[in-house]
Amino acid sequence: MVSAHTARTTARQRARDWAEIQERMLVPLFEAVYSRLDVGPATSVLGLGCRSGLALLLAAGRGAEVVGLEPEAELREIAQDRSLRVLTDVYRELSSGRPATHTLVTAFEHLSCAADPRALVHDAARLTARGGHVALAVWGPEERCESASVLDVARRHGGYDAFALAAPGALDSLIADAGLRPAGGGRVRCPYAYPDLDSALRGLVSTGVFDVATEFAGERQVEKELLEALFPWTREDGSVRMENVFRYVLAERLR
């Protein structure tokens, strides 16, 4: 039986792996959205599922006012150590009774892993000021993502489909259902690049998408299959690189 102390230590290590290894892979996505919306001093950004807060740091560097929502304590602690204001859950914001003041609400990492993506987009819409924008991000077409074979480990053992929301019309349906108006979008190259296999394994596990697979098949089996899936993308110098495309969609709140 895993002790509470051991579980906490493991969670802290994974949070550090995310912050130190994996999070930077999505910087091109963050920057593409911020450039498209001209994020700056007049922008108030709310990051849903902000994890350790790199996206918020980049927005703050542009002069924006930023706040995040992150349910995982270990990730939230790292974000707070970065001098970011991060809350525990969305309901504190929704129940405050104040009119929404955030001109941009983002769901960069959180949407594809959400238990109920439709509810998340509804929350994002309610937290966005009138005339503001919601930015949603998902994996791009599966055939343009070399990490698809790695992500398939999570699908085989836990049913997690990283590309479910990449299907044509999937995001459009969520946006329309939340009463938002489509406002453009784009595709961004986000290579997953690691100095070695160990870093690749730690970075991928830190995303959390293999948690159910680990419960189902065991940690050793999942790591074995991940290493096998990573082998084709391992270079002669031992580094690992997978070319990927992410898609973002912008939506505007009109009322």
Tab-separated table of C-alpha atoms in Angstrom:
chain	number	residue	atom	x	y	z
A	1	MET	CA	0.000	0.000	0.000
A	2	VAL	CA	1.355	3.450	-0.965
A	3	SER	CA	1.663	5.802	1.996
A	4	ALA	CA	0.250	9.319	1.896
A	5	HIS	CA	3.790	10.673	2.211
A	6	THR	CA	5.027	8.611	-0.747
A	7	ALA	CA	2.038	9.628	-2.857
A	8	ARG	CA	2.666	13.269	-2.030
A	9	THR	CA	6.354	12.951	-2.892
A	10	THR	CA	5.502	11.287	-6.210
A	11	ALA	CA	2.943	14.001	-7.015
A	12	ARG	CA	5.524	16.689	-6.270
A	13	GLN	CA	8.088	15.036	-8.529
A	14	ARG	CA	5.589	14.775	-11.353
A	15	ALA	CA	4.643	18.421	-10.909
A	16	ARG	CA	8.329	19.350	-11.142
A	17	ASP	CA	8.714	17.170	-14.233
A	18	TRP	CA	5.822	19.018	-15.842
A	19	ALA	CA	7.246	22.428	-14.973
A	20	GLU	CA	10.856	21.589	-15.856
A	21	ILE	CA	10.415	19.260	-18.859
A	22	GLN	CA	6.985	19.208	-20.463
A	23	GLU	CA	5.343	22.603	-20.093
A	24	ARG	CA	7.732	24.426	-22.431
A	25	MET	CA	6.625	22.236	-25.358
A	26	LEU	CA	3.446	24.314	-25.607
A	27	VAL	CA	5.088	27.756	-25.674
A	28	PRO	CA	4.489	28.164	-29.446
A	29	LEU	CA	0.770	27.573	-28.810
A	30	PHE	CA	0.595	30.104	-25.979
A	31	GLU	CA	2.434	32.732	-27.984
A	32	ALA	CA	0.300	32.176	-31.088
A	33	VAL	CA	-2.905	32.829	-29.155
A	34	TYR	CA	-1.501	35.873	-27.356
A	35	SER	CA	-0.188	37.376	-30.584
A	36	ARG	CA	-3.481	36.743	-32.392
A	37	LEU	CA	-5.428	38.570	-29.649
A	38	ASP	CA	-2.770	41.244	-29.034
A	39	VAL	CA	-2.567	40.359	-25.330
A	40	GLY	CA	-1.115	43.252	-23.342
A	41	PRO	CA	-1.748	45.701	-20.481
A	42	ALA	CA	-5.442	46.004	-21.350
A	43	THR	CA	-5.982	42.233	-21.074
A	44	SER	CA	-7.190	40.281	-18.055
A	45	VAL	CA	-6.311	36.609	-18.513
A	46	LEU	CA	-7.838	33.688	-16.618
A	47	GLY	CA	-6.167	30.321	-17.216
A	48	LEU	CA	-8.393	27.303	-16.580
A	49	GLY	CA	-6.277	24.328	-15.602
A	50	CYS	CA	-3.208	26.555	-15.668
A	51	ARG	CA	-1.008	23.838	-14.117
A	52	SER	CA	2.351	25.352	-13.093
A	53	GLY	CA	1.577	28.632	-14.807
A	54	LEU	CA	3.999	29.129	-17.694
A	55	ALA	CA	1.246	30.373	-20.002
A	56	LEU	CA	0.243	32.938	-17.375
A	57	LEU	CA	3.860	34.049	-16.938
A	58	LEU	CA	4.106	34.711	-20.667
A	59	ALA	CA	0.893	36.754	-20.601
A	60	ALA	CA	2.117	38.687	-17.560
A	61	GLY	CA	5.340	39.389	-19.449
A	62	ARG	CA	3.196	41.138	-22.051
A	63	GLY	CA	1.732	43.327	-19.326
A	64	ALA	CA	-1.556	41.448	-18.843
A	65	GLU	CA	-3.261	40.936	-15.498
A	66	VAL	CA	-3.354	37.186	-14.861
A	67	VAL	CA	-4.992	34.655	-12.561
A	68	GLY	CA	-5.241	30.890	-12.779
A	69	LEU	CA	-7.419	28.027	-11.638
A	70	GLU	CA	-5.650	24.735	-10.901
A	71	PRO	CA	-7.107	21.846	-8.848
A	72	GLU	CA	-3.835	19.922	-8.333
A	73	ALA	CA	-2.108	21.186	-5.197
A	74	GLU	CA	1.443	20.350	-6.274
A	75	LEU	CA	1.130	22.197	-9.580
A	76	ARG	CA	-0.621	25.089	-7.881
A	77	GLU	CA	2.260	25.404	-5.404
A	78	ILE	CA	4.767	25.752	-8.240
A	79	ALA	CA	2.619	28.417	-9.892
A	80	GLN	CA	2.327	30.286	-6.609
A	81	ASP	CA	6.094	30.026	-6.127
A	82	ARG	CA	6.300	31.859	-9.455
A	83	SER	CA	4.373	34.714	-7.808
A	84	LEU	CA	1.158	33.883	-9.656
A	85	ARG	CA	-2.312	34.133	-8.161
A	86	VAL	CA	-3.864	30.705	-8.565
A	87	LEU	CA	-7.169	29.518	-7.118
A	88	THR	CA	-8.305	25.980	-6.351
A	89	ASP	CA	-11.395	25.660	-8.524
A	90	VAL	CA	-13.691	27.487	-10.877
A	91	TYR	CA	-16.636	27.609	-8.503
A	92	ARG	CA	-15.103	30.275	-6.276
A	93	GLU	CA	-14.978	32.567	-9.297
A	94	LEU	CA	-18.458	31.618	-10.511
A	95	SER	CA	-20.090	32.033	-7.100
A	96	SER	CA	-18.522	35.407	-6.323
A	97	GLY	CA	-21.568	37.243	-7.665
A	98	ARG	CA	-19.388	39.781	-9.465
A	99	PRO	CA	-19.740	40.381	-13.215
A	100	ALA	CA	-17.059	38.596	-15.231
A	101	THR	CA	-14.080	40.872	-15.865
A	102	HIS	CA	-11.680	38.555	-17.705
A	103	THR	CA	-11.196	39.603	-21.314
A	104	LEU	CA	-9.501	36.310	-22.158
A	105	VAL	CA	-10.200	32.895	-20.643
A	106	THR	CA	-7.945	30.069	-21.798
A	107	ALA	CA	-8.128	26.298	-21.673
A	108	PHE	CA	-4.773	25.266	-23.101
A	109	GLU	CA	-3.912	21.964	-21.411
A	110	HIS	CA	-7.129	21.233	-19.585
A	111	LEU	CA	-9.778	20.782	-22.272
A	112	SER	CA	-8.613	17.499	-23.809
A	113	CYS	CA	-8.353	15.893	-20.350
A	114	ALA	CA	-11.586	17.307	-18.914
A	115	ALA	CA	-14.168	14.778	-17.746
A	116	ASP	CA	-16.867	17.053	-19.186
A	117	PRO	CA	-15.497	19.360	-21.913
A	118	ARG	CA	-18.934	20.844	-22.532
A	119	ALA	CA	-19.251	21.968	-18.911
A	120	LEU	CA	-15.733	23.417	-18.994
A	121	VAL	CA	-16.532	25.542	-22.049
A	122	HIS	CA	-19.775	26.719	-20.407
A	123	ASP	CA	-17.769	27.768	-17.336
A	124	ALA	CA	-15.243	29.542	-19.548
A	125	ALA	CA	-18.039	31.474	-21.238
A	126	ARG	CA	-19.556	32.538	-17.904
A	127	LEU	CA	-16.169	33.744	-16.681
A	128	THR	CA	-15.512	35.851	-19.781
A	129	ALA	CA	-16.504	39.519	-19.904
A	130	ARG	CA	-18.847	40.632	-22.672
A	131	GLY	CA	-16.804	41.289	-25.749
A	132	GLY	CA	-14.011	39.088	-24.404
A	133	HIS	CA	-12.648	35.867	-25.831
A	134	VAL	CA	-12.351	32.214	-24.914
A	135	ALA	CA	-9.330	30.346	-26.286
A	136	LEU	CA	-9.569	26.559	-26.526
A	137	ALA	CA	-6.705	24.270	-27.541
A	138	VAL	CA	-6.654	20.619	-28.584
A	139	TRP	CA	-4.395	18.253	-30.455
A	140	GLY	CA	-4.306	18.739	-34.196
A	141	PRO	CA	-5.143	16.057	-36.768
A	142	GLU	CA	-3.837	12.693	-35.606
A	143	GLU	CA	-1.990	12.102	-38.856
A	144	ARG	CA	0.077	15.243	-38.231
A	145	CYS	CA	1.076	14.335	-34.670
A	146	GLU	CA	4.010	11.972	-34.267
A	147	SER	CA	3.141	11.610	-30.582
A	148	ALA	CA	-0.065	9.785	-31.580
A	149	SER	CA	1.581	6.364	-31.216
A	150	VAL	CA	2.701	7.292	-27.694
A	151	LEU	CA	-0.734	8.597	-26.727
A	152	ASP	CA	-2.230	5.353	-28.005
A	153	VAL	CA	-0.884	3.661	-24.861
A	154	ALA	CA	-3.419	5.683	-22.860
A	155	ARG	CA	-6.204	4.739	-25.262
A	156	ARG	CA	-5.445	1.014	-25.183
A	157	HIS	CA	-5.378	0.736	-21.402
A	158	GLY	CA	-7.758	3.428	-20.233
A	159	GLY	CA	-9.872	4.597	-23.113
A	160	TYR	CA	-8.408	8.109	-23.167
A	161	ASP	CA	-8.687	9.494	-26.699
A	162	ALA	CA	-6.409	12.506	-27.080
A	163	PHE	CA	-7.879	13.257	-30.495
A	164	ALA	CA	-11.584	13.084	-29.667
A	165	LEU	CA	-11.942	16.869	-29.784
A	166	ALA	CA	-9.821	17.093	-32.943
A	167	ALA	CA	-12.695	15.588	-34.936
A	168	PRO	CA	-14.338	17.967	-37.421
A	169	GLY	CA	-17.009	20.066	-35.761
A	170	ALA	CA	-16.252	18.931	-32.200
A	171	LEU	CA	-15.027	22.312	-30.917
A	172	ASP	CA	-17.570	24.209	-33.010
A	173	SER	CA	-20.335	22.296	-31.252
A	174	LEU	CA	-18.942	23.122	-27.797
A	175	ILE	CA	-18.651	26.803	-28.686
A	176	ALA	CA	-22.176	27.048	-30.078
A	177	ASP	CA	-23.643	25.196	-27.108
A	178	ALA	CA	-22.029	27.718	-24.736
A	179	GLY	CA	-23.551	30.659	-26.611
A	180	LEU	CA	-20.225	31.877	-27.965
A	181	ARG	CA	-19.482	33.192	-31.446
A	182	PRO	CA	-16.564	31.668	-33.399
A	183	ALA	CA	-13.746	34.191	-33.816
A	184	GLY	CA	-11.042	32.359	-35.735
A	185	GLY	CA	-8.250	30.016	-34.826
A	186	GLY	CA	-5.206	28.320	-36.212
A	187	ARG	CA	-2.730	25.457	-36.082
A	188	VAL	CA	0.645	25.612	-34.369
A	189	ARG	CA	3.672	23.328	-34.524
A	190	CYS	CA	4.647	22.163	-31.041
A	191	PRO	CA	7.471	19.612	-31.271
A	192	TYR	CA	7.988	17.374	-28.262
A	193	ALA	CA	11.777	17.379	-27.884
A	194	TYR	CA	13.768	15.780	-25.065
A	195	PRO	CA	17.496	15.319	-24.423
A	196	ASP	CA	17.071	11.602	-23.667
A	197	LEU	CA	14.549	8.795	-23.162
A	198	ASP	CA	14.368	9.266	-19.399
A	199	SER	CA	13.359	12.908	-19.807
A	200	ALA	CA	10.822	11.942	-22.472
A	201	LEU	CA	9.261	9.331	-20.215
A	202	ARG	CA	9.125	11.670	-17.202
A	203	GLY	CA	7.726	14.517	-19.247
A	204	LEU	CA	4.987	12.441	-20.838
A	205	VAL	CA	3.965	10.798	-17.559
A	206	SER	CA	3.737	14.253	-15.955
A	207	THR	CA	0.885	15.193	-18.298
A	208	GLY	CA	-1.477	12.923	-16.351
A	209	VAL	CA	-3.000	11.359	-19.459
A	210	PHE	CA	-1.514	7.962	-18.598
A	211	ASP	CA	-2.866	7.838	-15.043
A	212	VAL	CA	-5.860	5.637	-15.837
A	213	ALA	CA	-3.702	3.361	-17.982
A	214	THR	CA	-1.294	2.964	-15.054
A	215	GLU	CA	-4.149	2.021	-12.725
A	216	PHE	CA	-5.424	-0.483	-15.272
A	217	ALA	CA	-2.180	-2.086	-16.501
A	218	GLY	CA	0.386	-1.126	-13.861
A	219	GLU	CA	3.207	1.408	-13.924
A	220	ARG	CA	5.850	-1.005	-15.203
A	221	GLN	CA	3.756	-2.138	-18.182
A	222	VAL	CA	2.809	1.408	-19.167
A	223	GLU	CA	6.420	2.600	-18.991
A	224	LYS	CA	7.516	-0.405	-21.074
A	225	GLU	CA	4.977	0.407	-23.774
A	226	LEU	CA	5.834	4.109	-23.710
A	227	LEU	CA	9.521	3.348	-24.233
A	228	GLU	CA	8.622	1.062	-27.141
A	229	ALA	CA	6.451	3.787	-28.671
A	230	LEU	CA	9.238	6.351	-28.255
A	231	PHE	CA	11.879	4.169	-29.931
A	232	PRO	CA	11.105	5.281	-33.535
A	233	TRP	CA	11.571	8.921	-32.517
A	234	THR	CA	14.891	8.384	-30.716
A	235	ARG	CA	17.906	9.788	-32.551
A	236	GLU	CA	21.461	8.504	-32.735
A	237	ASP	CA	22.584	10.917	-29.996
A	238	GLY	CA	19.882	9.558	-27.659
A	239	SER	CA	17.608	12.579	-27.918
A	240	VAL	CA	13.909	12.202	-28.696
A	241	ARG	CA	11.885	14.439	-31.004
A	242	MET	CA	8.297	14.161	-32.213
A	243	GLU	CA	6.712	16.716	-34.521
A	244	ASN	CA	3.183	17.665	-33.480
A	245	VAL	CA	0.469	20.104	-34.441
A	246	PHE	CA	-1.950	21.688	-31.997
A	247	ARG	CA	-5.105	23.534	-32.934
A	248	TYR	CA	-6.580	26.533	-31.156
A	249	VAL	CA	-10.029	28.039	-31.592
A	250	LEU	CA	-11.121	31.473	-30.436
A	251	ALA	CA	-14.679	32.370	-29.501
A	252	GLU	CA	-16.225	35.668	-28.455
A	253	ARG	CA	-18.806	36.268	-25.753
A	254	LEU	CA	-21.430	38.684	-27.051
A	255	ARG	CA	-23.923	38.721	-24.170
